[in-house]
Coordinates of C-alpha atoms in Angstrom, one line a residue:
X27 CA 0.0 0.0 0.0
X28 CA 1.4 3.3 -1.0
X29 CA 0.9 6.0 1.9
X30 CA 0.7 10.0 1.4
X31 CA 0.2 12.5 3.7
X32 CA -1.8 15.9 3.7
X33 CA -3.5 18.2 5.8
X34 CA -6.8 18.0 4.4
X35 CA -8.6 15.0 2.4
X36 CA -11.3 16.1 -0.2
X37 CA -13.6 13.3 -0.9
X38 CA -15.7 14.4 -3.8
X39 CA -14.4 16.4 -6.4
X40 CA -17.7 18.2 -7.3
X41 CA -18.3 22.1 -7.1
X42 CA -17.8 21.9 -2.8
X43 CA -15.1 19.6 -3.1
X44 CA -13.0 21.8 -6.0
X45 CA -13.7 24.9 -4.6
X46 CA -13.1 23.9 -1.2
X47 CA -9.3 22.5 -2.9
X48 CA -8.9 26.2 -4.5
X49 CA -9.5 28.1 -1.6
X50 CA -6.7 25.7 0.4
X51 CA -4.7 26.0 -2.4
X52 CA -4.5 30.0 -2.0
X53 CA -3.8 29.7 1.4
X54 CA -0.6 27.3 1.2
X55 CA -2.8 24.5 2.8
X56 CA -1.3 21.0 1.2
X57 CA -4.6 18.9 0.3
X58 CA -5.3 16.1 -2.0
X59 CA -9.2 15.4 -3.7
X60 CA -10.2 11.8 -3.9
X61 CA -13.2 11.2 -6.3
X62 CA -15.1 7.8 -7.5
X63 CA -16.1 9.2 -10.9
X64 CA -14.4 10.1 -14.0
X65 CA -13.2 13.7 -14.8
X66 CA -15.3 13.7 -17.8
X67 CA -18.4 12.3 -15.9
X68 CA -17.7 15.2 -13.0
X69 CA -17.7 18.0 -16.0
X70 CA -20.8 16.9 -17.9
X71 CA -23.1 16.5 -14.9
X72 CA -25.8 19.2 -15.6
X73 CA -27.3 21.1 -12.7
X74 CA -28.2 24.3 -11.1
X75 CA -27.4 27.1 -12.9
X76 CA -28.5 30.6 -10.2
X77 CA -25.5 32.3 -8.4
X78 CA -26.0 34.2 -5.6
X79 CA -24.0 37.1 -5.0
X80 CA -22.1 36.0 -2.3
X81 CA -21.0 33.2 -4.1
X82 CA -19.9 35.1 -7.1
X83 CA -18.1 36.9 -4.5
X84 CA -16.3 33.5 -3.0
X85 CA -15.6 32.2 -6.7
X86 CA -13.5 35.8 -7.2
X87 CA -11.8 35.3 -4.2
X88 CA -10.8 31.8 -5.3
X89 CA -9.5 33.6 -8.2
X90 CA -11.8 31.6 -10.6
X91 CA -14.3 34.2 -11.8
X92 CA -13.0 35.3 -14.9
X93 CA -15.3 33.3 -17.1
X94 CA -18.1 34.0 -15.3
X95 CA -17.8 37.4 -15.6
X96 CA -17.4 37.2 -19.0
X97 CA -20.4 34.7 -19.6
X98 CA -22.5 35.0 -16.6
X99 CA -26.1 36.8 -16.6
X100 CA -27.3 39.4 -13.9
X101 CA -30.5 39.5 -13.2
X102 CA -32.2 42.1 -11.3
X103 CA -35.6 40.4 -10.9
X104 CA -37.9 37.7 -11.2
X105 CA -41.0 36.8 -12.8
X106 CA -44.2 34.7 -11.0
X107 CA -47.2 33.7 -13.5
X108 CA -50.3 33.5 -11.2
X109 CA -54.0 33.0 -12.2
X110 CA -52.5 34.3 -16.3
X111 CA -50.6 37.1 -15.1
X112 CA -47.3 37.8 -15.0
X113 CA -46.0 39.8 -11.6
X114 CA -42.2 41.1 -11.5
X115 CA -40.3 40.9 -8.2
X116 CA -37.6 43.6 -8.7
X117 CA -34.7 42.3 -6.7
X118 CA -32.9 44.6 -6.9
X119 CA -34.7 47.3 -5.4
X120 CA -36.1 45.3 -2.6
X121 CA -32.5 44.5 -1.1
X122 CA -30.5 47.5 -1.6
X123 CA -28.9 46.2 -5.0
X124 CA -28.2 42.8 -4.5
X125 CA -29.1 40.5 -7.4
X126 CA -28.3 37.0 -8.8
X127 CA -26.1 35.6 -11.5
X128 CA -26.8 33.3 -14.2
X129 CA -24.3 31.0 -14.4
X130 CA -24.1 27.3 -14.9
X131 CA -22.5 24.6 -12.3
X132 CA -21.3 22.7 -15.2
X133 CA -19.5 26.0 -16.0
X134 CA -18.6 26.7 -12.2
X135 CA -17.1 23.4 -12.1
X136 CA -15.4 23.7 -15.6
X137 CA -13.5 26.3 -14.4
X138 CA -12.8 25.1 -11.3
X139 CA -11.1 21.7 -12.6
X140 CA -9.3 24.0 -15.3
X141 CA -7.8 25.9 -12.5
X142 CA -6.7 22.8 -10.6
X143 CA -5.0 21.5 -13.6
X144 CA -3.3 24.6 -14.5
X145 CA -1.5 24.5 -10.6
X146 CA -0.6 20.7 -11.4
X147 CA -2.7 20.0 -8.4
X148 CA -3.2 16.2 -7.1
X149 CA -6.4 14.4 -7.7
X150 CA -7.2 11.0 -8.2
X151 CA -10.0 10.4 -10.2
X152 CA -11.8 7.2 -10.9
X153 CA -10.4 5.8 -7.1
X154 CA -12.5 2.5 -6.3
X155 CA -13.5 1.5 -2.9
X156 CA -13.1 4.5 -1.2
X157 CA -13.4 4.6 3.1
X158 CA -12.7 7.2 5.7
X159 CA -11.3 5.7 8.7
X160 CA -9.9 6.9 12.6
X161 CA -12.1 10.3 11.2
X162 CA -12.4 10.9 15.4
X163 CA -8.8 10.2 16.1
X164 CA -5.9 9.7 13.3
X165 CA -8.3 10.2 10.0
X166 CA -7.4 8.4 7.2
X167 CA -8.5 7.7 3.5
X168 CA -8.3 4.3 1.7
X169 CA -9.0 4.1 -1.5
X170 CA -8.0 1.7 -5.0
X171 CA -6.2 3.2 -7.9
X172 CA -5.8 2.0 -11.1
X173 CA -4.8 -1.1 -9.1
X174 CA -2.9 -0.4 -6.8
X175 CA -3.9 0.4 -3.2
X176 CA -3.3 3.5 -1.5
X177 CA -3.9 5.4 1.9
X178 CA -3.9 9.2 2.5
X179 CA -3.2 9.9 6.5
X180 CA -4.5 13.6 7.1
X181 CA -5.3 16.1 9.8
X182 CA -8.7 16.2 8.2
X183 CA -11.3 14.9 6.3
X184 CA -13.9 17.5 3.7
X185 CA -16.7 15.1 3.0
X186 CA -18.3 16.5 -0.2
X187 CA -18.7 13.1 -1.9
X188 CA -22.6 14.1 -2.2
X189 CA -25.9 12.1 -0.7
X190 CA -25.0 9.2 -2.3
X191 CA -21.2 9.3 -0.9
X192 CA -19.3 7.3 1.9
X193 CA -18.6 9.9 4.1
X194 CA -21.6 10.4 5.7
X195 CA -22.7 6.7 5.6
X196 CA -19.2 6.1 7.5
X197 CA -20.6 8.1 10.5
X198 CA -21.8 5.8 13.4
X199 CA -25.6 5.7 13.3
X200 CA -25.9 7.0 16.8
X201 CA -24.2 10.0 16.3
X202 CA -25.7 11.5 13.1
X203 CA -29.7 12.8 13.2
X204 CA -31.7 13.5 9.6
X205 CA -34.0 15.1 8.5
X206 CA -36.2 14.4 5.8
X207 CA -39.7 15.2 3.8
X208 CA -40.1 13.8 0.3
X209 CA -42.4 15.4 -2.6
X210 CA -44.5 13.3 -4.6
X211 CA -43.5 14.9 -7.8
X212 CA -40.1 15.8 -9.7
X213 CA -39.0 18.4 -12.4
X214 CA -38.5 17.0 -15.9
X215 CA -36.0 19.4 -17.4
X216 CA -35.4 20.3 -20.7
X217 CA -31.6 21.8 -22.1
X218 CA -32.0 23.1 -25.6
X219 CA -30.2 25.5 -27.4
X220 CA -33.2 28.5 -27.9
X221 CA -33.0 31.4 -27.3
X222 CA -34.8 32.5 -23.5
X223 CA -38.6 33.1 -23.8
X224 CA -37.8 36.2 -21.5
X225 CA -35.0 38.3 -19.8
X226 CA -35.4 37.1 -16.2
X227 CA -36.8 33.8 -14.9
X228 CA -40.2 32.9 -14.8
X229 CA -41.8 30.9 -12.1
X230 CA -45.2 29.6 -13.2
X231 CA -48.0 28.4 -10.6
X232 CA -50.8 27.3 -13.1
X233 CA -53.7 25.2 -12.9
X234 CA -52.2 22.4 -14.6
X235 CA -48.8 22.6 -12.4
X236 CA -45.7 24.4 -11.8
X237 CA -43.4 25.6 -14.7
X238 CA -40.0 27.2 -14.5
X239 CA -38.4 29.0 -17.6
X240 CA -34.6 29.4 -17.4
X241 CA -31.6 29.7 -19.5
X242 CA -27.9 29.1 -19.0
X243 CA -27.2 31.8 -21.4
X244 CA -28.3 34.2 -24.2
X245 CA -28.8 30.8 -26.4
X246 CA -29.5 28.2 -24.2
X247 CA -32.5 27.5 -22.4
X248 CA -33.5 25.5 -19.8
X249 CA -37.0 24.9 -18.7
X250 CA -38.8 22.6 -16.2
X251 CA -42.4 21.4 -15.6
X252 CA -43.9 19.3 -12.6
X253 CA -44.5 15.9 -13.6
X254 CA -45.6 13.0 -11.6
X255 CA -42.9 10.3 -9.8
X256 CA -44.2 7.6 -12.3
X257 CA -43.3 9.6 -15.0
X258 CA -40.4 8.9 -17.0
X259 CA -38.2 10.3 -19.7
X260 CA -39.2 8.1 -22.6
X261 CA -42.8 9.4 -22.0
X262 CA -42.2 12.7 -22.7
X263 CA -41.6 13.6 -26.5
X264 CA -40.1 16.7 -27.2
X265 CA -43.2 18.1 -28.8
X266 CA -45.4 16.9 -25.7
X267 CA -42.8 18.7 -23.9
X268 CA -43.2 22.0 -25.7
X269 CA -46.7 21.6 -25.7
X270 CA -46.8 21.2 -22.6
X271 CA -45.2 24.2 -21.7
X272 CA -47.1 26.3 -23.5
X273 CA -50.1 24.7 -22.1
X274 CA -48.9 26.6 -18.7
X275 CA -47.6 30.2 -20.0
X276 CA -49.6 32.9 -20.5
X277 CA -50.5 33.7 -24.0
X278 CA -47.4 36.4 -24.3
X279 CA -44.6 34.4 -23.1
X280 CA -46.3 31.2 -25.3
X281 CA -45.7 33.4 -28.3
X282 CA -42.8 34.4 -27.3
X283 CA -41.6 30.7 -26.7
X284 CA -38.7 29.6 -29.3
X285 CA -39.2 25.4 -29.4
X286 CA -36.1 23.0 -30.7
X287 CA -34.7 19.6 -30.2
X288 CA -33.7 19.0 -26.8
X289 CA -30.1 18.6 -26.0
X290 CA -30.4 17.2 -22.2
X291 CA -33.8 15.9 -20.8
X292 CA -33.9 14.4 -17.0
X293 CA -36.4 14.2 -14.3
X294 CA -35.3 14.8 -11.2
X295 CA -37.4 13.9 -7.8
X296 CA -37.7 16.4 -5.0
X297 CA -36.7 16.0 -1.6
X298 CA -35.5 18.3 1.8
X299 CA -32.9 16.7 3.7
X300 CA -30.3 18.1 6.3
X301 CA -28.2 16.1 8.6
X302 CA -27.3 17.1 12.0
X303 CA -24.3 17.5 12.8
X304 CA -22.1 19.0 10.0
X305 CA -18.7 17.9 11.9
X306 CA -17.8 14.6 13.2
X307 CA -14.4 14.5 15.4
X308 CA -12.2 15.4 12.5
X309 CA -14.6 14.6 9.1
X310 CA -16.8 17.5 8.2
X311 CA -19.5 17.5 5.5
X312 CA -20.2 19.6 3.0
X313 CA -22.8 20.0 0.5
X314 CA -25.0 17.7 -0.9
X315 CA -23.5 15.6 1.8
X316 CA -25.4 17.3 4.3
X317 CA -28.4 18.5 3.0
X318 CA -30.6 18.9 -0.2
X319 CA -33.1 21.7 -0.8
X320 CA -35.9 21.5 -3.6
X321 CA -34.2 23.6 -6.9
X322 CA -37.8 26.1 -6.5
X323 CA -35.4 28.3 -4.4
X324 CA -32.2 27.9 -5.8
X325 CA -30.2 27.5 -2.9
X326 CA -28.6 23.6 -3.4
X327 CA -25.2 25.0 -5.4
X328 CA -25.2 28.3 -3.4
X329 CA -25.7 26.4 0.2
X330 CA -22.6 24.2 -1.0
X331 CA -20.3 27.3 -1.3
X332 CA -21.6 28.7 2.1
X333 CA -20.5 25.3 3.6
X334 CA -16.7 26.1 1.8
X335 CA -16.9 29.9 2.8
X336 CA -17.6 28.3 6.3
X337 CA -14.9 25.4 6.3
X338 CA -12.4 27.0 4.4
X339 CA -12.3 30.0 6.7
X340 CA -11.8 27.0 9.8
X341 CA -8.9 25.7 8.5
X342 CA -7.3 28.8 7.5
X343 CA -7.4 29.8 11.1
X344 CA -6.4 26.5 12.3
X345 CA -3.5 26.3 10.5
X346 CA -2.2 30.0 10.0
X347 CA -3.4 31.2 13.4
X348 CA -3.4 28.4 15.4
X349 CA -7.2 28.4 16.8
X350 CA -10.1 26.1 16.6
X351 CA -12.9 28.5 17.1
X352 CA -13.9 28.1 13.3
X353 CA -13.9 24.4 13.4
X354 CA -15.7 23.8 16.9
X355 CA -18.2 26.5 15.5
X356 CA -18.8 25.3 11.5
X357 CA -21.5 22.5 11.9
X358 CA -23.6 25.7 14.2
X359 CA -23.1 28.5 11.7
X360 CA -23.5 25.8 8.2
X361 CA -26.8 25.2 9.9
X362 CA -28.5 28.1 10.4
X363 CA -27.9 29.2 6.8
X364 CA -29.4 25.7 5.7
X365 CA -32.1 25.7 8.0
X366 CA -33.1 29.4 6.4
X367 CA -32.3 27.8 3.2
X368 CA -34.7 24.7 3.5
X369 CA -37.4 27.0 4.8
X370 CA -37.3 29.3 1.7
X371 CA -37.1 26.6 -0.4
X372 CA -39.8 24.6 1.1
X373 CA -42.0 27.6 1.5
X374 CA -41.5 27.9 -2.9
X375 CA -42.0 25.0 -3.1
X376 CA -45.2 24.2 -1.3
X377 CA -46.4 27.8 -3.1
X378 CA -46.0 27.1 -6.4
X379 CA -47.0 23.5 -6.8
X380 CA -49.5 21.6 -7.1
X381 CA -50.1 18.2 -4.9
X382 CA -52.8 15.7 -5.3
X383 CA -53.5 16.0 -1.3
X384 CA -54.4 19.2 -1.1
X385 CA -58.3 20.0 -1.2
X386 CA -59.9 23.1 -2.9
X387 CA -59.4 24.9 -0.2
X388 CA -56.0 24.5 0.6
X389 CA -55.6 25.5 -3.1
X390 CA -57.7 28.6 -2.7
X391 CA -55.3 29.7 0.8
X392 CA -52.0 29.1 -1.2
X393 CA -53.8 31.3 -4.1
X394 CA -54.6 34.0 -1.2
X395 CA -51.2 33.4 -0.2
X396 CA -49.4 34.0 -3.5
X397 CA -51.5 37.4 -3.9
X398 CA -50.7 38.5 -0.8
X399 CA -47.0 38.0 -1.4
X400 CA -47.0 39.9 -4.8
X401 CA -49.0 42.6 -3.5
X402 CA -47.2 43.9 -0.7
X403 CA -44.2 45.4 -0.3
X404 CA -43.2 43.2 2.6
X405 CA -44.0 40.2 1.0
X406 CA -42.0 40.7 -1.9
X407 CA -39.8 41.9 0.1
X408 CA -39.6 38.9 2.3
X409 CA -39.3 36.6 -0.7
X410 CA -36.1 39.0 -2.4
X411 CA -34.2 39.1 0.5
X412 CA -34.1 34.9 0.6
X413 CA -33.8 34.9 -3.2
X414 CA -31.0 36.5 -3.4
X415 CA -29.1 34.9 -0.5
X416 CA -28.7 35.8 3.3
X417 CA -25.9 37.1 3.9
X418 CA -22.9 35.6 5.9
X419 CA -19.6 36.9 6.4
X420 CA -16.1 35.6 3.5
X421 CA -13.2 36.0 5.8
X422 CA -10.6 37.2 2.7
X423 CA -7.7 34.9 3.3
X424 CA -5.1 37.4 3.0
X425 CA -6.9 38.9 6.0
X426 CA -5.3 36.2 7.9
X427 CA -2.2 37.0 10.3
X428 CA 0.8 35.2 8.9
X429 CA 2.3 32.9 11.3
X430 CA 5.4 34.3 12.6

């Protein structure tokens, strides 16, 4: 068995787990990323695609922003289609200025990866049989490599291998509570390369069920429609899919609506799920490793890079200043900011949708609801502040004192 040694162990090498390794990386921390897929598999994965602003701001300080402020797409506001009308929630001008960016996590990892390789960093890709072990004592990683056997021993363990990884299902079962509530729908998506039916995003609560029209740039689109679990891909034609869609918009926007082949088409469930802690002995999660959120409030990429601000600030301070104050208090301040998170985005959710429990007058309260929202100042007010991203504090690492 060959055996390296780090400081820090990155298991996962999606957006967390990279940007977690650039942020080290920029503060002299030594770190190796261990990941069970293929580079090419990590770069094509197709998710979220909404940036908050304060995770525009962490990319720059990673120093990996460069595309995306070449590419990426402000947006100052939102649309909601309610009862055929369209309402705008100016963003904007509800929160002092703040607004979101459009910018794909396919692109945010792109970059990310192309930055890594550029520094020559080490990352093994493709590892088999990957444990964490001693995570409370002397942590250690494990893991097969293009057959041979290998063990990283570390000071610590980043576990942003996902919900599906083997960090979190290496924690002892008595000292790891979840969380969980499951929606009895998904989101088939649709990638195609038209041009966006508007400027900004439109969230559609129709009769028929929700819509979301998106884009990933000025000539890609990507939109979304509530389907049922027992739904599946091969049901849905591209045409029934357009159709569809139109079926939902209001007569404007279905004019408006450029149709063409898909490029991408997926349907993804829906669930809420947080884990409690975020920090066992010396293994912290991060990410989808901790917690999912519905996409309705697009917080899932943007909670992962509050959970990097968070953990890269920790070990920054550990190692340049000495203190432990940032790791004893990351699972307590990643939580919050999730639990704010899973609220907004449950509270979308729940608003916009429509389930097959709810009786006529539950539908008419969440109609009531809606209104109310979009006709008061402190209702739209409410829902911008969330949208674009509560704010948390991004220690700047040069803001660090330098060990003498």
């Amino acid at each position: 068995m060959d055996i390296l040694k780090t400081q820090v162990a990155i298991i996962g090498s999606g957006p967390a787990g990279l940007l977690l390794g650039q942020l080290l990386y920029k503060a002299g921390i030594d770190h190796i990323i261990v990941e069970q897929r293929s580079a090419e598999y990590v770069a094509s994965r197709i998710r979220a695609g909404i940036l908050e602003q304060v995770s525009v701001d962490l990319l720059k300080q990673a120093g990996v922003d460069q595309n995306l402020k070449d590419k990426g797409l402000p947006h100052s506001g939102i649309e909601i289609l309610t009862n055929g009308e369209l309402h705008r929630v100016d963003l904007a001008a509800l929160t002092g200025g703040k607004q979101v960016t459009v910018y794909g996590q396919t692109e945010v990892t792109k970059d990310l990866m192309t930055a890594r390789e550029a520094e020559q960093l080490t990352s093994f890709y493709e590892a088999q049989n990957v444990q964490v072990k001693d995570f409370y004592t002397a942590p250690k990683v494990e893991f097969e490599y293009q057959g041979k056997a290998f063990q990283i021993q570390c000071d610590f363990i980043a576990g942003c291998d996902g919900y599906h990884g083997v960090c979190r299902a290496s924690v002892p079962e008595d000292k790891i509570k979840t969380f969980e509530k499951v929606y009895p729908f998904g989101w088939l998506g649709v990638l195609a390369d038209v041009p966006p039916v508007a400027d900004e995003l439109i969230y559609v609560q129709s009769e028929r069920g929700f819509a979301l029209c998106s884009m990933r740039s000025e000539t890609r689109s990507r939109y979304y429609l509530q389907v049922p679990l027992t739904d599946h891909v091969e049901d849905w034609s591209d045409e029934k899919f357009w159709d569809e869609l139109k079926n939902r918009l209001d007569p404007e926007s279905r004019e408006k609506l450029v149709t063409g082949p898909s490029i991408e088409k997926s349907i993804a469930p829906l669930r809420s799920f947080v884990t409690e802690p975020m920090r066992f002995g010396k293994l912290f999660l991060a990410g989808d490793a901790a917690h999912i959120v519905p996409p309705t409030g697009a917080k899932g990429l943007n909670l992962a890079a509050s959970d990097i601000a968070y953990l890269s600030s920790a070990l920054v301070e550990y190692y340049v200043e000495g203190s432990e104050q940032g790791i004893n208090e990351y699972s307590e301040k990643c939580l919050q900011r999730v639990w704010k998170a899973e609220r907004f985005s449950w509270w979308m959710t729940h608003l916009l949708h429509r389930f097959e429990t709810e009786s006529e007058f539950d539908h008419k309260i969440k109609q009531a609801e809606l209104s109310y929202v979009l006709g008061s100042i402190a209702g739209k007010t409410t829902l911008a502040e969330n949208y674009v991203g509560l704010p948390y504090e991004i220690k700047q690492i040069d803001s660090f004192k330098h060990a003498s």
